Tab-separated table of C-alpha atoms and ligand atoms in Angstrom:
chain	number	residue	atom	x	y	z
G	1	UNK	CA	-0.477	-15.235	-17.461
G	2	UNK	CA	2.680	-15.599	-15.432
G	3	UNK	CA	3.959	-12.727	-13.403
G	4	UNK	CA	7.640	-12.382	-13.976
G	5	UNK	CA	8.204	-10.777	-10.623
G	6	UNK	CA	7.448	-13.919	-8.659
G	7	UNK	CA	9.296	-12.772	-5.557
G	8	UNK	CA	6.873	-9.882	-5.279
G	9	UNK	CA	3.811	-12.002	-5.906
G	10	UNK	CA	3.918	-13.593	-2.492
G	11	UNK	CA	3.653	-10.253	-0.689
G	12	UNK	CA	0.939	-8.222	0.911
G	13	UNK	CA	-0.047	-5.962	-1.930
G	14	UNK	CA	-0.213	-2.273	-1.274
G	15	UNK	CA	-3.462	-0.688	-1.908
G	16	UNK	CA	-3.203	2.637	-3.749
G	17	UNK	CA	-1.230	5.817	-4.165
G	18	UNK	CA	-2.713	9.300	-4.380
G	19	UNK	CA	-1.396	12.669	-5.507
G	20	UNK	CA	-2.922	16.141	-5.739
G	21	UNK	CA	-1.705	19.582	-6.752
G	22	UNK	CA	-3.367	22.968	-6.431
G	23	UNK	CA	-2.094	26.167	-8.009
G	24	UNK	CA	0.433	24.922	-10.589
G	25	UNK	CA	0.529	25.464	-14.332
G	26	UNK	CA	0.362	22.038	-15.968
G	27	UNK	CA	-1.116	20.409	-12.872
G	28	UNK	CA	-1.989	17.208	-14.744
G	29	UNK	CA	1.583	16.735	-16.023
G	30	UNK	CA	2.901	17.178	-12.473
G	31	UNK	CA	0.320	14.681	-11.241
G	32	UNK	CA	1.466	12.149	-13.852
G	33	UNK	CA	5.036	12.586	-12.615
G	34	UNK	CA	3.960	12.140	-9.004
G	35	UNK	CA	1.911	9.047	-9.810
G	36	UNK	CA	4.880	7.586	-11.624
G	37	UNK	CA	6.879	7.779	-8.384
G	38	UNK	CA	3.992	6.062	-6.590
G	39	UNK	CA	3.596	3.288	-9.145
G	40	UNK	CA	4.784	0.643	-6.653
G	41	UNK	CA	1.595	1.331	-4.649
G	42	UNK	CA	-0.706	0.149	-7.417
G	43	UNK	CA	-0.076	-1.169	-10.888
G	44	UNK	CA	-3.497	-2.179	-12.168
G	45	UNK	CA	-4.892	1.196	-13.177
G	46	UNK	CA	-4.289	4.922	-13.014
G	47	UNK	CA	-6.401	8.053	-13.315
G	48	UNK	CA	-6.124	11.835	-13.242
G	49	UNK	CA	-8.854	14.465	-12.881
G	50	UNK	CA	-8.147	18.157	-13.483
G	51	UNK	CA	-10.213	21.315	-12.962
G	52	UNK	CA	-9.796	24.306	-15.280
G	53	UNK	CA	-11.839	26.759	-13.222
G	54	UNK	CA	-15.072	25.829	-14.973
G	55	UNK	CA	-15.008	22.181	-15.967
G	56	UNK	CA	-13.603	18.918	-14.592
G	57	UNK	CA	-11.681	16.654	-16.984
G	58	UNK	CA	-10.837	13.017	-16.318
G	59	UNK	CA	-8.737	10.318	-17.926
G	60	UNK	CA	-8.714	6.861	-16.352
G	61	UNK	CA	-7.126	3.750	-17.781
G	62	UNK	CA	-6.095	0.219	-16.939
G	63	UNK	CA	-2.342	-0.313	-16.692
G	64	UNK	CA	0.664	1.739	-15.668
G	65	UNK	CA	1.070	5.520	-15.505
G	66	UNK	CA	3.710	5.346	-18.249
G	67	UNK	CA	1.928	4.325	-21.396
G	68	UNK	CA	-1.279	6.073	-20.334
G	69	UNK	CA	-0.117	9.491	-19.158
G	70	UNK	CA	3.077	10.032	-21.137
G	71	UNK	CA	1.047	11.090	-24.188
G	72	UNK	CA	0.725	14.778	-25.058
G	73	UNK	CA	-2.872	14.386	-26.229
G	74	UNK	CA	-3.891	12.871	-22.867
G	75	UNK	CA	-2.191	15.593	-20.821
G	76	UNK	CA	-3.573	18.337	-23.133
G	77	UNK	CA	-7.027	16.926	-22.417
G	78	UNK	CA	-6.508	17.586	-18.686
G	79	UNK	CA	-6.162	21.399	-18.508
G	80	UNK	CA	-6.126	23.516	-15.374
G	81	UNK	CA	-4.041	24.405	-12.347
G	82	UNK	CA	-5.686	21.880	-10.037
G	83	UNK	CA	-5.477	18.104	-10.460
G	84	UNK	CA	-5.524	14.902	-8.488
G	85	UNK	CA	-4.615	11.364	-9.416
G	86	UNK	CA	-4.628	7.792	-8.246
G	87	UNK	CA	-2.776	4.553	-8.901
G	88	UNK	CA	-4.699	1.488	-7.986
G	89	UNK	CA	-4.343	-2.057	-6.983
G	90	UNK	CA	-7.881	-3.196	-6.301
G	91	UNK	CA	-8.616	-3.898	-2.657
G	92	UNK	CA	-12.374	-3.688	-2.838
G	93	UNK	CA	-14.371	-3.648	-6.024
G	94	UNK	CA	-13.354	-5.710	-8.989
G	95	UNK	CA	-10.752	-4.584	-11.469
G	96	UNK	CA	-12.847	-2.593	-13.916
G	97	UNK	CA	-12.654	0.871	-15.408
G	98	UNK	CA	-15.728	1.978	-13.464
G	99	UNK	CA	-13.759	1.429	-10.243
G	100	UNK	CA	-10.652	3.300	-11.392
G	101	UNK	CA	-10.178	6.551	-9.498
G	102	UNK	CA	-10.517	9.484	-9.151
G	103	UNK	CA	-14.256	8.863	-8.887
G	104	UNK	CA	-16.412	11.810	-9.941
G	105	UNK	CA	-19.993	12.914	-9.348
G	106	UNK	CA	-22.063	16.030	-10.008
G	107	UNK	CA	-23.591	16.915	-6.648
G	108	UNK	CA	-26.012	19.702	-5.755
G	109	UNK	CA	-22.946	21.580	-4.473
G	110	UNK	CA	-21.098	21.128	-7.809
G	111	UNK	CA	-18.529	18.673	-9.145
G	112	UNK	CA	-16.852	16.323	-6.656
G	113	UNK	CA	-13.798	14.215	-7.533
G	114	UNK	CA	-12.141	11.946	-4.987
G	115	UNK	CA	-8.974	9.844	-4.832
G	116	UNK	CA	-8.813	7.411	-1.910
G	117	UNK	CA	-6.071	5.316	-0.356
G	118	UNK	CA	-7.389	2.881	2.224
G	119	UNK	CA	-10.502	0.869	2.822
G	120	UNK	CA	-13.807	1.744	4.465
G	121	UNK	CA	-14.510	-1.184	6.761
G	122	UNK	CA	-18.231	-0.432	7.165
G	123	UNK	CA	-18.855	0.510	3.505
G	124	UNK	CA	-21.075	-2.506	2.892
G	125	UNK	CA	-23.396	-1.673	5.747
G	126	UNK	CA	-23.577	1.987	4.692
G	127	UNK	CA	-24.157	0.984	1.069
G	128	UNK	CA	-27.111	-1.215	1.962
G	129	UNK	CA	-28.716	1.685	3.800
G	130	UNK	CA	-27.982	4.162	0.989
G	131	UNK	CA	-29.409	1.816	-1.665
G	132	UNK	CA	-32.494	1.317	0.486
G	133	UNK	CA	-32.909	5.109	0.523
G	134	UNK	CA	-32.616	5.320	-3.267
G	135	UNK	CA	-28.916	5.843	-4.031
G	136	UNK	CA	-27.813	4.348	-7.343
G	137	UNK	CA	-24.189	3.209	-7.259
G	138	UNK	CA	-22.036	3.361	-10.396
G	139	UNK	CA	-19.159	1.237	-9.106
G	140	UNK	CA	-18.442	-1.513	-6.613
G	141	UNK	CA	-15.748	0.595	-4.932
G	142	UNK	CA	-16.039	1.341	-1.206
G	143	UNK	CA	-14.938	4.909	-2.037
G	144	UNK	CA	-18.228	5.645	-3.787
G	145	UNK	CA	-19.964	5.263	-0.429
G	146	UNK	CA	-18.335	8.535	0.652
G	147	UNK	CA	-19.733	10.340	-2.413
G	148	UNK	CA	-23.278	9.139	-1.656
G	149	UNK	CA	-22.956	10.107	1.994
G	150	UNK	CA	-21.911	13.618	0.930
G	151	UNK	CA	-24.745	13.776	-1.642
G	152	UNK	CA	-27.421	12.765	0.865
G	153	UNK	CA	-26.153	14.739	3.866
G	154	UNK	CA	-28.577	17.232	5.369
G	155	UNK	CA	-25.864	19.831	5.905
G	156	UNK	CA	-25.748	22.837	3.600
G	157	UNK	CA	-22.121	23.492	2.700
G	158	UNK	CA	-19.896	21.018	0.907
G	159	UNK	CA	-17.372	21.050	3.751
G	160	UNK	CA	-20.014	20.299	6.388
G	161	UNK	CA	-21.467	17.534	4.208
G	162	UNK	CA	-18.004	16.023	3.731
G	163	UNK	CA	-17.281	16.048	7.475
G	164	UNK	CA	-20.730	14.564	8.111
G	165	UNK	CA	-19.912	11.760	5.657
G	166	UNK	CA	-16.520	11.033	7.205
G	167	UNK	CA	-18.035	10.818	10.669
G	168	UNK	CA	-20.132	7.889	9.446
G	169	UNK	CA	-17.301	5.819	7.979
G	170	UNK	CA	-14.872	3.585	9.798
G	171	UNK	CA	-11.598	2.161	8.598
G	172	UNK	CA	-8.694	3.723	6.768
G	173	UNK	CA	-8.767	6.670	4.428
G	174	UNK	CA	-6.354	9.191	3.069
G	175	UNK	CA	-8.368	11.287	0.637
G	176	UNK	CA	-7.773	14.040	-1.886
G	177	UNK	CA	-10.993	15.747	-2.931
G	178	UNK	CA	-11.474	18.335	-5.675
G	179	UNK	CA	-14.488	20.622	-5.834
G	180	UNK	CA	-15.055	23.921	-7.666
G	181	UNK	CA	-14.290	25.644	-4.335
G	182	UNK	CA	-10.881	24.033	-3.927
G	183	UNK	CA	-9.005	20.947	-2.777
G	184	UNK	CA	-9.379	19.061	0.506
G	185	UNK	CA	-6.798	16.535	1.723
G	186	UNK	CA	-7.438	14.468	4.821
G	187	UNK	CA	-6.474	11.402	6.834
G	188	UNK	CA	-8.659	9.242	9.025
G	189	UNK	CA	-8.442	9.929	12.782
G	190	UNK	CA	-6.022	7.015	13.308
G	191	UNK	CA	-3.826	8.061	10.353
G	192	UNK	CA	-3.660	4.455	9.153
G	193	UNK	CA	-2.649	5.300	5.604
G	194	UNK	CA	-0.022	7.966	4.884
G	195	UNK	CA	-0.387	11.404	3.294
G	196	UNK	CA	2.196	14.178	3.095
G	197	UNK	CA	2.129	17.800	2.014
G	198	UNK	CA	4.718	19.714	0.009
G	199	UNK	CA	5.293	22.986	-1.826
G	200	UNK	CA	6.419	23.772	-5.320
G	201	UNK	CA	6.823	27.509	-5.783
G	202	UNK	CA	3.317	28.765	-4.927
G	203	UNK	CA	1.594	25.399	-5.430
G	204	UNK	CA	0.487	22.994	-2.715
G	205	UNK	CA	1.040	19.284	-3.298
G	206	UNK	CA	-0.311	16.242	-1.456
G	207	UNK	CA	1.035	12.723	-1.954
G	208	UNK	CA	1.067	9.296	-0.371
G	209	UNK	CA	4.856	9.389	-0.055
G	210	UNK	CA	7.636	11.969	-0.120
G	211	UNK	CA	9.220	10.341	-3.213
G	212	UNK	CA	6.366	11.830	-5.245
G	213	UNK	CA	7.376	15.292	-4.018
G	214	UNK	CA	11.027	14.624	-4.866
G	215	UNK	CA	10.254	13.688	-8.453
G	216	UNK	CA	8.396	16.990	-8.987
G	217	UNK	CA	11.131	19.095	-7.408
G	218	UNK	CA	8.762	19.992	-4.551
G	219	UNK	CA	9.876	20.426	-0.950
G	220	UNK	CA	8.423	18.273	1.804
G	221	UNK	CA	6.558	20.455	4.273
G	222	UNK	CA	4.918	18.007	6.699
G	223	UNK	CA	2.666	14.993	7.026
G	224	UNK	CA	-1.074	15.636	7.000
G	225	UNK	CA	-1.968	14.811	10.599
G	226	UNK	CA	-4.290	11.969	11.564
G	227	UNK	CA	-7.838	13.381	11.656
G	228	UNK	CA	-6.793	16.611	9.905
G	229	UNK	CA	-8.507	18.225	6.912
G	230	UNK	CA	-6.300	20.609	4.930
G	231	UNK	CA	-8.431	22.897	2.780
G	232	UNK	CA	-6.801	24.755	-0.121
G	233	UNK	CA	-8.757	27.551	-1.798
G	234	UNK	CA	-6.583	29.530	-4.189
G	235	UNK	CA	-3.637	30.735	-2.104
G	236	UNK	CA	-5.466	30.292	1.197
G	237	UNK	CA	-4.758	27.150	3.241
G	238	UNK	CA	-6.782	26.168	6.302
G	239	UNK	CA	-6.441	23.225	8.647
G	240	UNK	CA	-9.250	21.811	10.758
G	241	UNK	CA	-9.533	18.807	13.091
G	242	UNK	CA	-13.256	17.968	13.169
G	243	UNK	CA	-12.941	14.530	14.799
G	244	UNK	CA	-12.510	13.534	18.396
G	245	UNK	CA	-8.767	13.081	18.960
G	246	UNK	CA	-7.551	9.493	19.318
G	247	UNK	CA	-4.057	7.988	19.526
G	248	UNK	CA	-2.746	7.546	15.975
G	249	UNK	CA	-2.088	4.042	14.607
G	250	UNK	CA	-0.269	4.389	11.255
G	251	UNK	CA	0.276	1.153	9.309
G	252	UNK	CA	3.596	-0.338	10.462
G	253	UNK	CA	3.888	-2.261	7.190
G	254	UNK	CA	4.700	1.018	5.403
G	255	UNK	CA	8.155	0.814	7.015
G	256	UNK	CA	8.450	-2.951	6.537
G	257	UNK	CA	7.621	-3.126	2.838
G	258	UNK	CA	5.060	-0.778	1.260
G	259	UNK	CA	6.823	2.579	1.111
G	260	UNK	CA	9.773	3.132	-1.143
G	261	UNK	CA	13.050	3.050	0.816
G	262	UNK	CA	13.873	6.586	-0.326
G	263	UNK	CA	10.702	7.960	1.291
G	264	UNK	CA	10.504	9.703	4.639
G	265	UNK	CA	7.603	8.365	6.704
G	266	UNK	CA	6.764	9.577	10.188
G	267	UNK	CA	9.896	11.763	10.097
G	268	UNK	CA	12.058	8.660	9.627
G	269	UNK	CA	13.962	7.425	6.603
G	270	UNK	CA	12.261	4.208	5.509
G	271	UNK	CA	15.650	2.883	4.370
G	272	UNK	CA	17.252	3.523	7.779
G	273	UNK	CA	14.363	1.874	9.624
G	274	UNK	CA	14.651	-1.213	7.406
G	275	UNK	CA	18.393	-1.428	8.088
G	276	UNK	CA	17.675	-1.147	11.800
G	277	UNK	CA	15.101	-3.954	11.577
G	278	UNK	CA	17.833	-6.089	9.970
G	279	UNK	CA	20.213	-5.233	12.824
G	280	UNK	CA	17.548	-6.204	15.383
G	281	UNK	CA	17.050	-9.466	13.526
G	282	UNK	CA	20.790	-10.200	13.765
G	283	UNK	CA	20.669	-9.566	17.530
G	284	UNK	CA	17.555	-11.700	18.059
G	285	UNK	CA	18.309	-14.504	15.601
G	286	UNK	CA	22.058	-14.907	15.016
G	287	UNK	CA	23.248	-17.684	12.759
G	288	UNK	CA	26.605	-19.191	11.899
G	289	UNK	CA	26.826	-18.404	8.182
G	290	UNK	CA	29.325	-17.372	5.495
G	291	UNK	CA	27.139	-14.935	3.566
G	292	UNK	CA	24.155	-12.630	4.104
G	293	UNK	CA	22.032	-12.599	0.936
G	294	UNK	CA	19.036	-10.314	0.387
G	295	UNK	CA	15.934	-11.484	-1.428
G	296	UNK	CA	15.773	-8.699	-4.037
G	297	UNK	CA	14.766	-5.994	-3.977
G	298	UNK	CA	12.776	-5.490	-0.814
G	299	UNK	CA	15.101	-7.527	1.423
G	300	UNK	CA	18.184	-5.423	0.627
G	301	UNK	CA	18.133	-2.737	3.372
G	302	UNK	CA	17.406	-5.279	6.149
G	303	UNK	CA	20.157	-7.553	4.790
G	304	UNK	CA	22.650	-4.673	4.959
G	305	UNK	CA	21.602	-4.061	8.570
G	306	UNK	CA	21.886	-7.780	9.392
G	307	UNK	CA	25.350	-8.000	7.788
G	308	UNK	CA	26.657	-4.877	9.548
G	309	UNK	CA	25.393	-6.058	12.934
G	310	UNK	CA	26.576	-9.669	12.557
G	311	UNK	CA	29.852	-9.035	10.752
G	312	UNK	CA	28.903	-11.650	8.128
G	313	UNK	CA	29.714	-10.436	4.581
G	314	UNK	CA	26.808	-9.065	2.513
G	315	UNK	CA	26.726	-10.461	-1.012
G	316	UNK	CA	24.334	-10.362	-3.946
G	317	UNK	CA	23.629	-14.072	-4.122
G	318	UNK	CA	20.442	-13.617	-6.126
G	319	UNK	CA	20.671	-11.553	-9.294
G	320	UNK	CA	17.618	-9.815	-10.663
G	321	UNK	CA	17.092	-9.343	-14.381
G	322	UNK	CA	16.004	-5.796	-15.189
G	323	UNK	CA	15.069	-6.664	-18.749
G	324	UNK	CA	11.920	-8.607	-18.033
G	325	UNK	CA	8.570	-6.931	-18.434
G	326	UNK	CA	5.935	-7.010	-15.760
G	327	UNK	CA	4.121	-9.981	-17.194
G	328	UNK	CA	4.899	-12.740	-19.586
G	329	UNK	CA	2.343	-14.836	-21.411
G	330	UNK	CA	3.645	-18.303	-20.728
G	331	UNK	CA	3.181	-20.997	-23.347
G	332	UNK	CA	2.356	-23.880	-21.059
G	333	UNK	CA	2.600	-25.397	-17.610
G	334	UNK	CA	6.046	-26.790	-18.357
G	335	UNK	CA	7.465	-23.273	-18.455
G	336	UNK	CA	5.448	-21.910	-15.560
G	337	UNK	CA	7.787	-23.134	-12.822
G	338	UNK	CA	10.733	-21.479	-14.574
G	339	UNK	CA	9.168	-18.090	-13.885
G	340	UNK	CA	11.261	-17.549	-10.784
G	341	UNK	CA	14.480	-17.918	-12.776
G	342	UNK	CA	13.266	-15.573	-15.478
G	343	UNK	CA	13.571	-12.616	-13.168
G	344	UNK	CA	15.901	-13.878	-10.430
G	345	UNK	CA	18.758	-16.327	-10.604
G	346	UNK	CA	21.185	-17.689	-8.030
G	347	UNK	CA	24.756	-16.386	-8.244
G	348	UNK	CA	26.069	-19.962	-8.327
G	349	UNK	CA	29.810	-19.239	-8.164
G	350	UNK	CA	29.292	-17.287	-4.942
G	351	UNK	CA	26.976	-19.741	-3.233
G	352	UNK	CA	28.616	-23.102	-3.957
G	353	UNK	CA	29.523	-24.794	-0.658
G	354	UNK	CA	28.553	-21.769	1.486
G	355	UNK	CA	26.293	-21.486	4.514
G	356	UNK	CA	23.921	-18.681	3.545
G	357	UNK	CA	21.442	-16.587	5.495
G	358	UNK	CA	18.671	-15.208	3.301
G	359	UNK	CA	16.922	-11.996	4.387
G	360	UNK	CA	13.392	-11.195	3.224
G	361	UNK	CA	10.924	-8.603	4.485
G	362	UNK	CA	7.954	-10.931	5.074
G	363	UNK	CA	6.410	-14.333	4.448
G	364	UNK	CA	2.792	-14.396	3.310
G	365	UNK	CA	1.840	-17.725	1.700
G	366	UNK	CA	5.377	-19.110	1.882
G	367	UNK	CA	5.404	-20.355	-1.691
G	368	UNK	CA	8.086	-17.866	-2.733
G	369	UNK	CA	10.320	-18.647	0.239
G	370	UNK	CA	10.159	-22.311	-0.691
G	371	UNK	CA	11.273	-21.535	-4.269
G	372	UNK	CA	14.137	-19.317	-3.110
G	373	UNK	CA	15.444	-21.902	-0.651
G	374	UNK	CA	15.276	-24.516	-3.416
G	375	UNK	CA	17.160	-22.143	-5.717
G	376	UNK	CA	19.942	-21.794	-3.143
G	377	UNK	CA	20.194	-25.553	-2.660
G	378	UNK	CA	20.284	-26.197	-6.407
G	379	UNK	CA	23.147	-23.666	-6.603
G	380	UNK	CA	25.116	-25.748	-4.118
G	381	UNK	CA	24.554	-23.943	-0.788
G	382	UNK	CA	25.762	-26.051	2.158
G	383	UNK	CA	23.108	-24.607	4.501
G	384	UNK	CA	20.196	-22.231	3.919
G	385	UNK	CA	18.907	-20.157	6.830
G	386	UNK	CA	15.979	-17.762	6.393
G	387	UNK	CA	15.556	-14.597	8.469
G	388	UNK	CA	12.442	-12.424	8.100
G	389	UNK	CA	12.451	-8.677	8.831
G	390	UNK	CA	8.897	-8.640	10.210
G	391	UNK	CA	6.956	-10.789	12.678
G	392	UNK	CA	4.867	-13.683	11.295
G	393	UNK	CA	1.907	-12.385	9.230
G	394	UNK	CA	-1.007	-14.193	10.873
G	395	UNK	CA	-4.002	-11.942	10.180
G	396	UNK	CA	-5.648	-10.330	7.157
G	397	UNK	CA	-5.635	-6.583	6.591
G	398	UNK	CA	-8.950	-4.746	6.156
G	399	UNK	CA	-7.455	-1.281	5.712
G	400	UNK	CA	-6.654	-1.136	2.015
G	401	UNK	CA	-4.049	-3.854	1.633
G	402	UNK	CA	-4.637	-6.992	-0.374
G	403	UNK	CA	-4.053	-9.969	1.899
G	404	UNK	CA	-5.045	-13.542	1.263
G	405	UNK	CA	-7.773	-14.921	3.478
G	406	UNK	CA	-6.413	-15.978	6.847
G	407	UNK	CA	-6.449	-19.657	5.997
G	408	UNK	CA	-3.849	-19.045	3.281
G	409	UNK	CA	-1.358	-17.206	5.477
G	410	UNK	CA	1.470	-19.624	6.258
G	411	UNK	CA	1.961	-18.290	9.788
G	412	UNK	CA	-1.759	-18.663	10.554
G	413	UNK	CA	-1.601	-22.352	9.649
G	414	UNK	CA	1.765	-23.544	10.969
G	415	UNK	CA	4.032	-23.003	13.950
G	416	UNK	CA	7.687	-22.053	13.469
G	417	UNK	CA	8.801	-25.670	13.049
G	418	UNK	CA	6.051	-26.337	10.522
G	419	UNK	CA	6.961	-23.214	8.548
G	420	UNK	CA	10.663	-24.161	8.564
G	421	UNK	CA	9.781	-27.599	7.194
G	422	UNK	CA	7.413	-26.105	4.622
G	423	UNK	CA	10.095	-23.874	3.080
G	424	UNK	CA	12.785	-26.596	3.479
G	425	UNK	CA	15.157	-24.226	5.311
G	426	UNK	CA	17.775	-25.314	7.839
G	427	UNK	CA	16.411	-22.642	10.184
G	428	UNK	CA	13.855	-19.841	10.108
G	429	UNK	CA	13.374	-16.829	12.406
G	430	UNK	CA	11.275	-13.661	12.390
G	431	UNK	CA	12.050	-10.371	14.087
G	432	UNK	CA	9.878	-9.964	17.192
G	433	UNK	CA	7.133	-7.346	17.384
G	434	UNK	CA	9.187	-5.672	20.147
G	435	UNK	CA	12.231	-5.669	17.844
G	436	UNK	CA	10.189	-4.092	15.067
G	437	UNK	CA	8.996	-1.332	17.387
G	438	UNK	CA	12.548	-0.843	18.653
G	439	UNK	CA	13.748	-0.285	15.082
G	440	UNK	CA	11.125	2.459	14.856
G	441	UNK	CA	12.303	4.019	18.134
G	442	UNK	CA	9.004	3.106	19.755
G	443	UNK	CA	7.823	0.641	22.387
G	444	UNK	CA	4.800	-1.635	22.255
G	445	UNK	CA	3.648	-1.528	25.812
G	446	UNK	CA	0.070	-0.793	26.723
G	447	UNK	CA	-1.092	1.271	23.786
G	448	UNK	CA	0.531	0.357	20.472
G	449	UNK	CA	1.482	3.435	18.471
G	450	UNK	CA	1.100	1.700	15.100
G	451	UNK	CA	-1.439	-0.540	13.429
G	452	UNK	CA	0.257	-3.935	13.585
G	453	UNK	CA	-2.916	-6.003	13.240
G	454	UNK	CA	-1.600	-8.329	10.532
G	455	UNK	CA	0.973	-9.500	13.078
G	456	UNK	CA	-0.994	-9.236	16.308
G	457	UNK	CA	-4.707	-9.315	15.365
G	458	UNK	CA	-5.125	-6.077	17.356
G	459	UNK	CA	-7.313	-4.145	14.872
G	460	UNK	CA	-7.567	-0.457	15.729
G	461	UNK	CA	-11.173	-0.080	14.482
G	462	UNK	CA	-14.304	-2.154	14.527
G	463	UNK	CA	-14.671	-4.270	11.372
G	464	UNK	CA	-18.364	-3.993	10.663
G	465	UNK	CA	-18.295	-5.624	7.225
G	466	UNK	CA	-15.711	-8.262	7.934
G	467	UNK	CA	-14.846	-11.110	10.131
G	468	UNK	CA	-11.420	-12.703	10.397
G	469	UNK	CA	-12.207	-15.282	7.744
G	470	UNK	CA	-13.460	-12.856	5.103
G	471	UNK	CA	-11.326	-11.232	2.450
G	472	UNK	CA	-11.799	-7.752	1.139
G	473	UNK	CA	-12.394	-9.264	-2.309
G	474	UNK	CA	-15.708	-10.524	-1.025
G	475	UNK	CA	-16.759	-6.898	-0.841
G	476	UNK	CA	-17.066	-6.741	-4.637
G	477	UNK	CA	-19.380	-9.720	-4.749
G	478	UNK	CA	-21.501	-8.328	-1.947
G	479	UNK	CA	-21.533	-4.926	-3.577
G	480	UNK	CA	-22.828	-6.424	-6.819
G	481	UNK	CA	-25.611	-8.141	-4.935
G	482	UNK	CA	-26.608	-5.038	-3.005
G	483	UNK	CA	-26.517	-2.863	-6.132
M	501	SF4	S1	-3.309	-4.749	9.246
M	501	SF4	FE1	-1.104	-4.733	8.681
M	501	SF4	S2	-1.017	-4.039	6.546
M	501	SF4	FE2	-3.085	-3.557	7.358
M	501	SF4	S3	-2.947	-1.413	8.067
M	501	SF4	FE3	-2.522	-2.738	9.835
M	501	SF4	S4	-0.276	-3.019	9.826
M	501	SF4	FE4	-0.852	-2.227	7.834
């Protein structure tokens, strides 16, 4: 199988998207709409669970939201005014239906459905202990650990059991939980993964990004705070902060690449921040060039910022085909290398004889950058300069983002000169970590106000299950062995 979005293949892959609604007629249909807007956060599988006041109903499927949740019979099978949903790209646990969320269990306190964005970085250790005490796991997902911790807690009420469970986990979690008593939305104390809250008439909505509120016609109310639990029971909404307060460290990569540019994150327009990163890049790494060309689509806002700051004209030098499906079964190796051109092609007439500066959001393995530089040269570019709107990605993420093992990250293997040679560019520069913070109107002195560990190696939590050489995919194998 050849992915026909090869420029996106060499990226850190975002994790998951979650959505929940309480108090709306047709809650499942609204959830499907919201998940559709969050599809970029996970394209492998999708699921929705609804509650009709008596029973929970679930539909989970491999593939996109459209195609699975645009069918009347599926939505009719998810009745009720409360629903939550999940789009998934597997970060821990193999790609299998049993790992597709929301996960559900019948506990002594009643039904419990959970949708999780993030990764529990001590889930393996907790799982071993739970299995030793008799827990029987149904999936290899780290999220199921939370369910077993709730089930085995000695506290009496569901809320106390849930808080007890969360106090035992480390890592990143934004969660939407449904029980017969109501809905709970929460973020880990560091607020690593995002979660926002909105209103639609009398209904309360939670979502990973504000674009999911927009698509439903809901109004953005506020972000769920790091360490906050928002509890919705009918029309009553309560907020509690049961954890010791710590300085938040939201994932800085949300502004670099993960979130949609039309989202508002941390009270800032993601699009505006990306433009500002591009402007910083132009200040830090100017180049004598004729054209600024974005690597589509994620490089576009930073390229606009770079062009405006530098005065070099912005042009669409790479054209993206919008008529190619997500994947393409390729007939043989001979065709495989043409995959890049299937979706993106150089705008030859524009590029011929020009000195171009290409803007991309990040370099992970470097294989895509190499292909793009080659594409520019084949189209007749006189010089090809590459500018990257994030610092070098040198470390793996253990907080719900799919990163290759460290040894495969180009910037972990090579210095700047080596990377420039590898991609065959005339020059290569990355925005500095200080420049990235500046674009976010923040400073990185003393205590960083974001998680930036994939650039700096400064992980904001302990990593009980992992060391720097492990990948989160190894979790699935370990989980199988422990189960
Ligand atoms: S390590 Fe990188 S991708 Fe992972 S949460 Fe931190 S900033 Fe985000």
